[in-house]
Short mmCIF file of C-alpha atoms in Angstrom, two decimals:
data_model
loop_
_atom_site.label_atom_id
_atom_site.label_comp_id
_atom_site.label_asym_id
_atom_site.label_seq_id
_atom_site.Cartn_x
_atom_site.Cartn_y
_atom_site.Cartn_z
CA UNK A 3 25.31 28.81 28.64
CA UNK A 4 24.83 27.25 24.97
CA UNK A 5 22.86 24.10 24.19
CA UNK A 6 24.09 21.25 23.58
CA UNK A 7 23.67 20.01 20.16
CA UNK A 8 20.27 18.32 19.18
CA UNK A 9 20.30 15.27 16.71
CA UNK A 10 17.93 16.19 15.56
CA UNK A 11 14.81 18.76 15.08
CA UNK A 12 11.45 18.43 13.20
CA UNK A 13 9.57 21.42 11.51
CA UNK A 14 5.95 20.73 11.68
CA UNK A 15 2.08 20.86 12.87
CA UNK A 16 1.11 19.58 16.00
CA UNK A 17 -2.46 17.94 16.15
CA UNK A 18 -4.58 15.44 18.46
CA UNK A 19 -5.73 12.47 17.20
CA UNK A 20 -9.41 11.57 18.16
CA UNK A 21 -9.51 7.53 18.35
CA UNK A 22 -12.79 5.76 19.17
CA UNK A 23 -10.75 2.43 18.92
CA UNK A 24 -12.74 0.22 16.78
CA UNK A 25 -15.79 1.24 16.97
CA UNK A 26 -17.24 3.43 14.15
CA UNK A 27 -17.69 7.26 15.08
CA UNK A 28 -21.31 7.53 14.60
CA UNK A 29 -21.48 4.96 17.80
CA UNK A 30 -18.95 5.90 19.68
CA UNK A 31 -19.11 7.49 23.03
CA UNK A 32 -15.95 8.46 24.28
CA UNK A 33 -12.30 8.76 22.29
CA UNK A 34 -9.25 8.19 22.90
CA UNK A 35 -6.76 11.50 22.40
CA UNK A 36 -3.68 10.67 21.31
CA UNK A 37 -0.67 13.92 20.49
CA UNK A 38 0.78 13.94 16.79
CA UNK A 39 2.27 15.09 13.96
CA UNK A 40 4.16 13.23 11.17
CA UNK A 41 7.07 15.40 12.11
CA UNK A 42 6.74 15.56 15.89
CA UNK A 43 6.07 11.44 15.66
CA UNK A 44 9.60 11.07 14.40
CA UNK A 45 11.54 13.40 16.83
CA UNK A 46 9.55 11.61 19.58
CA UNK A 47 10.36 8.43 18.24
CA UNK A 48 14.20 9.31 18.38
CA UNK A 49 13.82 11.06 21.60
CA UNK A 50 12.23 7.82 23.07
CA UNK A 51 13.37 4.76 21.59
CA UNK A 52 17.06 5.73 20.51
CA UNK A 53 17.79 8.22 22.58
CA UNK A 54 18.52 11.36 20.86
CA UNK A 55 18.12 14.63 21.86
CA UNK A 56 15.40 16.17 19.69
CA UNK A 57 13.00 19.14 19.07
CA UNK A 58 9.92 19.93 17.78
CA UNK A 59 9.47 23.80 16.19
CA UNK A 60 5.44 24.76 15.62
CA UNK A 61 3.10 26.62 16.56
CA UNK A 62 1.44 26.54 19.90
CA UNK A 63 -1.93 27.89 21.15
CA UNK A 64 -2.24 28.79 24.77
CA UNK A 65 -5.64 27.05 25.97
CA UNK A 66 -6.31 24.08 27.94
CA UNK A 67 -5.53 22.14 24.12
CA UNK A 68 -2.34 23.55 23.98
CA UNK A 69 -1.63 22.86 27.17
CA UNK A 70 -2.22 18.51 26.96
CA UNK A 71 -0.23 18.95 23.74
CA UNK A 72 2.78 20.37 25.39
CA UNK A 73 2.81 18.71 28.32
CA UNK A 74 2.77 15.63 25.91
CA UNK A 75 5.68 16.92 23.89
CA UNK A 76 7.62 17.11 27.13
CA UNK A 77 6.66 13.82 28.42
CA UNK A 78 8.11 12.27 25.27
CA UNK A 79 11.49 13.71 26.01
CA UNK A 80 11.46 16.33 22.94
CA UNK A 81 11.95 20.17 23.38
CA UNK A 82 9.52 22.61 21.93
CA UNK A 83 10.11 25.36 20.06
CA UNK A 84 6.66 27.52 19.70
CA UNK A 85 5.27 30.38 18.30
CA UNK A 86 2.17 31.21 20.66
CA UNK A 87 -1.28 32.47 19.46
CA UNK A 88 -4.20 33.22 22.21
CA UNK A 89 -7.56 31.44 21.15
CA UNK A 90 -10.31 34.11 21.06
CA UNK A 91 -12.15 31.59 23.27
CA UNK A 92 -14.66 30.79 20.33
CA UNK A 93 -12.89 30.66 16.88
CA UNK A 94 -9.65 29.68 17.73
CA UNK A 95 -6.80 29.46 16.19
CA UNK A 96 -6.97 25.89 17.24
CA UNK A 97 -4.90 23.26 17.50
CA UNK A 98 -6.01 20.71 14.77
CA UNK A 99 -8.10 17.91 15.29
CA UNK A 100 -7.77 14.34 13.48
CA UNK A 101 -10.19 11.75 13.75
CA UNK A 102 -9.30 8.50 12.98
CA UNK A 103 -10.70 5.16 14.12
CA UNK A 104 -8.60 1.76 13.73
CA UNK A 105 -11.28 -0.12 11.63
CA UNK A 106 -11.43 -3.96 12.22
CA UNK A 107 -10.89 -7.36 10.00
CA UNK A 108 -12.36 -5.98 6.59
CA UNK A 109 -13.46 -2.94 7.58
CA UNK A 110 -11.18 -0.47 6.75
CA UNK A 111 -10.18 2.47 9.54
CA UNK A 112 -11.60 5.89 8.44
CA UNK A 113 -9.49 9.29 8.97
CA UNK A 114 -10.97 13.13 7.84
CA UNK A 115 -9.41 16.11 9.54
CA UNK A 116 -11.13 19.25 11.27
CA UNK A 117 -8.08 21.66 10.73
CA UNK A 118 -10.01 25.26 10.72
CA UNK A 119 -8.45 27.94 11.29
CA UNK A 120 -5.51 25.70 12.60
CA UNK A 121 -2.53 27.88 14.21
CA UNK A 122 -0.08 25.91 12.15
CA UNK A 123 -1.11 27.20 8.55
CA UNK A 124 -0.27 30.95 9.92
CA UNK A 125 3.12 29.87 9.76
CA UNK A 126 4.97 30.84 7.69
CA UNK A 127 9.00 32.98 6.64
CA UNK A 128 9.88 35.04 10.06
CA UNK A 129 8.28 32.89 12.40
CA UNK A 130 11.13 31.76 14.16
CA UNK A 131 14.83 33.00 15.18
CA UNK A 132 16.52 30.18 12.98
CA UNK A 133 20.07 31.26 14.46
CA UNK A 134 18.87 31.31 18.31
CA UNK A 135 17.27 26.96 17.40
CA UNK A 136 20.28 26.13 15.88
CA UNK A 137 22.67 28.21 18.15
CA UNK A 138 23.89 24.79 20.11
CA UNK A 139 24.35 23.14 16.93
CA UNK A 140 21.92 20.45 14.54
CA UNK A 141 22.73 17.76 13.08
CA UNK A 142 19.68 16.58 11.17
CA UNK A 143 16.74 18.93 10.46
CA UNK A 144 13.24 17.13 8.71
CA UNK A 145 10.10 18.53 7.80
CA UNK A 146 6.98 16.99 5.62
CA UNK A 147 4.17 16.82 3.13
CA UNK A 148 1.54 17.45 4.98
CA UNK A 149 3.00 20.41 6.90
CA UNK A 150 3.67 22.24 3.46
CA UNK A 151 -0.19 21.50 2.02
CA UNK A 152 -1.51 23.46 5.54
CA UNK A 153 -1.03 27.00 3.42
CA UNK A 154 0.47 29.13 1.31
CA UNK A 155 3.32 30.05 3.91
CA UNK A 156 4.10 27.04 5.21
CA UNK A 157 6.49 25.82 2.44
CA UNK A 158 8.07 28.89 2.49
CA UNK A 159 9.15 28.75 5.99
CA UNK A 160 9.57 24.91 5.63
CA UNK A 161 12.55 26.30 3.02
CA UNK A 162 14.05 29.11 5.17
CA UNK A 163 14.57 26.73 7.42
CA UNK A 164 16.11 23.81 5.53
CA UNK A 165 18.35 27.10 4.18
CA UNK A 166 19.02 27.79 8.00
CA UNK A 167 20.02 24.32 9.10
CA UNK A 168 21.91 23.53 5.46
CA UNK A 169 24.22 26.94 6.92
CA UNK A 170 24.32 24.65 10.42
CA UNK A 171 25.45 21.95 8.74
CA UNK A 172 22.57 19.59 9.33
CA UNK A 173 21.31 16.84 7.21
CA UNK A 174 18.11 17.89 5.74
CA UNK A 175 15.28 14.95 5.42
CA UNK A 176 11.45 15.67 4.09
CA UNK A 177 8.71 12.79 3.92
CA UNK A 178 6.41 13.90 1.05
CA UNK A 179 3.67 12.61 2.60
CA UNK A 180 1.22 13.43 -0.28
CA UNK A 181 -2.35 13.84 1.25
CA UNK A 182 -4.82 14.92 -1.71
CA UNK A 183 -7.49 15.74 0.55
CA UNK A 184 -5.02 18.90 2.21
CA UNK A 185 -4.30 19.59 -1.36
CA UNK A 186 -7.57 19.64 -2.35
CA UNK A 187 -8.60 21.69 0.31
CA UNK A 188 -5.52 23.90 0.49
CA UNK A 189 -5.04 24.77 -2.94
CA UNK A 190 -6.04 28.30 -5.07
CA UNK A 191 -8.60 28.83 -6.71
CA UNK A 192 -8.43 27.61 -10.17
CA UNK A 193 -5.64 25.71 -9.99
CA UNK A 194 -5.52 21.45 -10.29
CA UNK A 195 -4.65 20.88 -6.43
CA UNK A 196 -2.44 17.85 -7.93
CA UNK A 197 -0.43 20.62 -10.10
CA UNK A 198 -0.09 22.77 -7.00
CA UNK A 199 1.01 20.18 -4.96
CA UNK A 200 3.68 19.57 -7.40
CA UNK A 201 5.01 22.95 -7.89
CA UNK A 202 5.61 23.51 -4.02
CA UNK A 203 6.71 19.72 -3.24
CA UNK A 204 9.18 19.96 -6.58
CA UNK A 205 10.78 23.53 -4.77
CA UNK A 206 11.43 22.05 -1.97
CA UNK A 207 12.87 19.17 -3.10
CA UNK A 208 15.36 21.07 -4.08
CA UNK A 209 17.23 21.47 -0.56
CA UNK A 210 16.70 18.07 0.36
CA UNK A 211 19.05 15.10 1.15
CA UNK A 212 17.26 12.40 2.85
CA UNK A 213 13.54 11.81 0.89
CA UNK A 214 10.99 9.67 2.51
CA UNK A 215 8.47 8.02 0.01
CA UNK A 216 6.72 6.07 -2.10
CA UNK A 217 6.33 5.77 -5.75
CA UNK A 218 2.76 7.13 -5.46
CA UNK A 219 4.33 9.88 -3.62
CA UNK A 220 7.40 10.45 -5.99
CA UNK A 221 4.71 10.34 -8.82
CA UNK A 222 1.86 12.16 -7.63
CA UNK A 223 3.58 14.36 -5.35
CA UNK A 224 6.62 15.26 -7.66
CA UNK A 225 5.42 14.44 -10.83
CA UNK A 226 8.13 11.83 -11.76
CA UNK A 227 6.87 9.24 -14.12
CA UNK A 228 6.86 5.98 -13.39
CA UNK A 229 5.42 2.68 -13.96
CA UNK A 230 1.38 2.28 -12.38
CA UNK A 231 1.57 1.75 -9.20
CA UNK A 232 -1.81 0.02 -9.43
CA UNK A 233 -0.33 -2.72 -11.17
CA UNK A 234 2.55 -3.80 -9.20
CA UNK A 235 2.27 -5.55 -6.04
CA UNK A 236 2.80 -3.42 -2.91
CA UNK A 237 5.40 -5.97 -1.73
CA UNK A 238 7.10 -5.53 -5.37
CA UNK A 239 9.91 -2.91 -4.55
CA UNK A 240 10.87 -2.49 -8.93
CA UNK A 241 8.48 -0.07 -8.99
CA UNK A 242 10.00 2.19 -6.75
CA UNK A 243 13.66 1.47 -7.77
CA UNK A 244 13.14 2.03 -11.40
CA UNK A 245 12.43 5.62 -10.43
CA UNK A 246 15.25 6.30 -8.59
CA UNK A 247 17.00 7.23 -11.96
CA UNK A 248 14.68 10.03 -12.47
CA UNK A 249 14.81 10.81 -9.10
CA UNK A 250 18.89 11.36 -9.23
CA UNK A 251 18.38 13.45 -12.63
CA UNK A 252 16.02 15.67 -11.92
CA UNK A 253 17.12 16.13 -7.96
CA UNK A 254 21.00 15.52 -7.66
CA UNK A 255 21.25 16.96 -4.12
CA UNK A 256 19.31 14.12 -2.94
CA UNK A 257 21.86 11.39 -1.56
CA UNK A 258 19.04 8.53 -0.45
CA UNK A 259 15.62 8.12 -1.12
CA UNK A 260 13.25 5.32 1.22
CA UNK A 261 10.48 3.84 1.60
CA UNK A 262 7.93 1.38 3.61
CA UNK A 263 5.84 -1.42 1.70
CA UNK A 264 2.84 -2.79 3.23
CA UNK A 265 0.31 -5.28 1.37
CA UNK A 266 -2.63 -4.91 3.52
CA UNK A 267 -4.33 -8.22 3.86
CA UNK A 268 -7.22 -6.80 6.44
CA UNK A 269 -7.34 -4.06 8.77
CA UNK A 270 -5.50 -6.13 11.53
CA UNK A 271 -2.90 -7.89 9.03
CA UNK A 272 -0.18 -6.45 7.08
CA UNK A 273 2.52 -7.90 5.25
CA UNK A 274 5.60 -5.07 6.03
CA UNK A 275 8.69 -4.23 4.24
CA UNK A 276 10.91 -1.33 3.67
CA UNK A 277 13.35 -0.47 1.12
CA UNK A 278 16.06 2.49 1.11
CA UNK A 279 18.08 3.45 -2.37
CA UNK A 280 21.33 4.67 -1.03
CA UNK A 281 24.94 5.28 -3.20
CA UNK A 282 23.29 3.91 -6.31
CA UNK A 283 21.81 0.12 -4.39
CA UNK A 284 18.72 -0.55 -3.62
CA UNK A 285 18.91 -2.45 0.24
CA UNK A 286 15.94 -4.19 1.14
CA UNK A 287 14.39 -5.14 4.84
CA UNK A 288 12.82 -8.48 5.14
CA UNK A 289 9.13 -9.18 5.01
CA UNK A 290 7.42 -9.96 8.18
CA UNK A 291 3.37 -10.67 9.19
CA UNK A 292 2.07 -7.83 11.39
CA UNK A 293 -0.98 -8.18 13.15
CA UNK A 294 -1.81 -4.85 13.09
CA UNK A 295 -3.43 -2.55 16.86
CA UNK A 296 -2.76 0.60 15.22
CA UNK A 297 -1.76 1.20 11.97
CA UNK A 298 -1.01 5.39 12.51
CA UNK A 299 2.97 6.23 12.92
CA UNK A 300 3.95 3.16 11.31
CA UNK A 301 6.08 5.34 8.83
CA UNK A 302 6.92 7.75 11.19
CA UNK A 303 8.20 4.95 13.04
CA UNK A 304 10.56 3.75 10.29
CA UNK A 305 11.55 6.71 9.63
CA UNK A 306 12.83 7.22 13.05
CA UNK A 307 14.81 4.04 12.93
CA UNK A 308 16.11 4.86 9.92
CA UNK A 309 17.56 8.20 10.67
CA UNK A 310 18.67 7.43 14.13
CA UNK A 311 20.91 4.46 12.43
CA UNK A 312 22.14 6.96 9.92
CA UNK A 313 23.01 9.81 13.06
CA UNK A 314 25.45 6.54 14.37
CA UNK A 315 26.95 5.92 10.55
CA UNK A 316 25.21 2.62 10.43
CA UNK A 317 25.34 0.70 6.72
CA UNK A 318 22.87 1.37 4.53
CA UNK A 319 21.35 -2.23 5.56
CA UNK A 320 21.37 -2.07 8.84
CA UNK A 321 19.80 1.42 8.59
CA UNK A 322 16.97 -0.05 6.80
CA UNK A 323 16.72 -2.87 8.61
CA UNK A 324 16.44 -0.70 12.19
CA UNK A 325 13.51 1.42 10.32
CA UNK A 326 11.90 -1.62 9.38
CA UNK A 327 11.49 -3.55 12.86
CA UNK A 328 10.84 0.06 14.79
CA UNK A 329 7.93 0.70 12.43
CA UNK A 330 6.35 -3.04 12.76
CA UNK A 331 6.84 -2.49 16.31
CA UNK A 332 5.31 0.67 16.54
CA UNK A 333 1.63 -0.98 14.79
CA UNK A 334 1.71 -2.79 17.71
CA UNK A 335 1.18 0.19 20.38
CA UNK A 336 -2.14 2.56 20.52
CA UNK A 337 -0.98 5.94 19.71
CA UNK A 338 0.60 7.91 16.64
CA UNK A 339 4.13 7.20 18.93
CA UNK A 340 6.54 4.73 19.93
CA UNK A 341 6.69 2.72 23.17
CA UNK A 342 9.18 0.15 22.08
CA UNK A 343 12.60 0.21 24.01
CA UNK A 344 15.88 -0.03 21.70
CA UNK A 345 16.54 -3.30 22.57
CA UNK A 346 13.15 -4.74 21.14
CA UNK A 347 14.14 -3.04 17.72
CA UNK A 348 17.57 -3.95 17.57
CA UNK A 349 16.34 -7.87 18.56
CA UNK A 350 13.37 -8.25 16.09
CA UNK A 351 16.11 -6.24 13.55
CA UNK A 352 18.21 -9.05 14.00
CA UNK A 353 15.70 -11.47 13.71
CA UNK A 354 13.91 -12.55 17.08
CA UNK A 355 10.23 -13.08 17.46
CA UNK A 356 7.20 -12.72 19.93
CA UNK A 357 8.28 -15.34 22.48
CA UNK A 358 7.64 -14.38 26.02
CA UNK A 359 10.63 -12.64 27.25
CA UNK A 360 11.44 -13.99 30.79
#
């Protein structure tokens, strides 16, 4: 019997997050482990909060790791689609490790990675039966940044499979996600990891329709030029707009381009907008006060919200809007991954506030 169709599946690395709260790692005696993954966050924030059927396709390795991730991905309603390596029981591969702790008032939280010999960067064209995923049907396939810096492979298999679901019919999103220390580390010998980046990001930009991002991304990611993003407020959304003409010339496949906008005040207080450039408008979310528990997956978060609203044909503004309130919402969970319900988004979306709900 065929699946049904899935809204929507994410191509991507799955990690654990390492939180010691707010205390700073050299003190810290026990962590918190929280599941993640730019891409996974997103199809588990569909799966969860909007209620779409989603999937995750990475690889997995089968030890006791492995096995909390899965068991994690399944929990969060989102079906897993793996390519399985055996750990050698002392060098891995590995699932990857992030450690990142949620700072405090004015200090700021620290993240560094230990991704060694991480299953995910063997990745790579041939990894997975494209036609068997997308047998049931797809109707929105996403991948990111930080997934194509892992390795050389990894972008290439990040395009056979935007090829794969573009032949499914699928909408095809990518958050560039530009990380310059996976660049930096990632990159060949000899070459400006900036330059690299680039290259691979510009290639597969090419298949895209949906792009997540922010100038500093478009810019330093894709190379577009641009006014300094230093110099322009964070809250300021010109910036970003005034690009979108380069972005339509040198990309005309891509149909929307978006963005969040945070002016961080402290650690624990954010000012937090979003912006999406759709059919030649700009369409802007309010700005709202967070005070901030945990600052990781607040993009993911929005750009759940803003691709389940798209899945149901919503207006470009309500779109945004939905992003925007799921991904303040998120900030105020532990975890890379949603716990809000659809009916807190859709209220603070349409403007309600932290009152006790009775």
């Amino acid at each position: 019997m065929a699946q049904s169709t899935y809204d929507f599946i994410a191509l991507g690395a799955l990690v654990t997050r390492l939180d010691p709260g707010i205390v700073p790692f050299e003190y810290a005696d026990h962590y918190d482990l929280h599941v993640s993954g730019g891409e996974f966050n997103v199809a588990a924030n569909m799966a969860r909060a909007f209620g779409k059927k989603t999937a995750v396709v990475s690889a997995m390795v089968d030890y006791p790791i492995g096995a909390k991730v899965e068991a994690e991905v399944r929990r969060m309603g989102v079906d897993g689609f793996y390519k399985r390596f055996s750990h050698n029981g002392v060098h891995g591969p590995n699932m990857a490790q992030v450690w990142s702790d949620r700072g405090q008032g004015v200090r700021a939280p620290v993240v560094f990675y230990n991704r060694a010999n991480e299953a995910a960067a063997l990745l790579g064209p041939g990894s997975f039966d494209w036609e068997k995923i997308f047998e049931g049907g797809v109707r929105w396939f996403h991948s990111g940044g930080i997934f194509a810096a892992l390795s050389a492979t990894t972008p290439e298999l990040i395009i056979e499979g935007m090829k794969a679901a573009k032949e499914a019919g699928a909408t095809v999103s990518f958050d560039l996600n530009y990380r310059a220390k996976l660049w930096s580390a990632n990159a060949a010998e000899g070459i400006d990891p900036m330059l690299q980046a680039q290259k691979v990001l510009g290639e597969i930009a090419e298949y895209v329709d949906i792009l997540v991002g922010n100038e500093e991304d478009l810019q330093k990611g894709l190379g577009l030029t641009g006014p300094q993003v230093e110099k322009v407020s964070k809250l300021d959304p010109s910036a970003f707009i005034s690009m979108m003409e380069t972005v339509g010339k040198r990309y005309p496949n891509i149909k929307a381009v978006a963005t969040t906008m945070r002016e961080v005040k402290s650690t624990n207080h954010h000012e937090w907008s979003a912006v999406l450039w759709s059919g030649g408008k700009a369409h802007r979310a309010p700005v709202c006060s967070l005070d901030v528990y945990d600052r990781v997956g607040g993009g993911d978060g929005f750009a759940a919200g803003l691709f389940a609203s798209l899945l149901e044909e919503a207006d470009p503004e309500n779109a945004v809007r939905t992003g925007w309130a799921h991904g303040a919402l998120l900030t105020s969970f532990p975890g890379d991954t949603t716990m809000a319900t659809r009916e807190q988004v859709e209220a603070f979306a349409a403007g309600g506030s932290a009152r006790i709900q009775r």
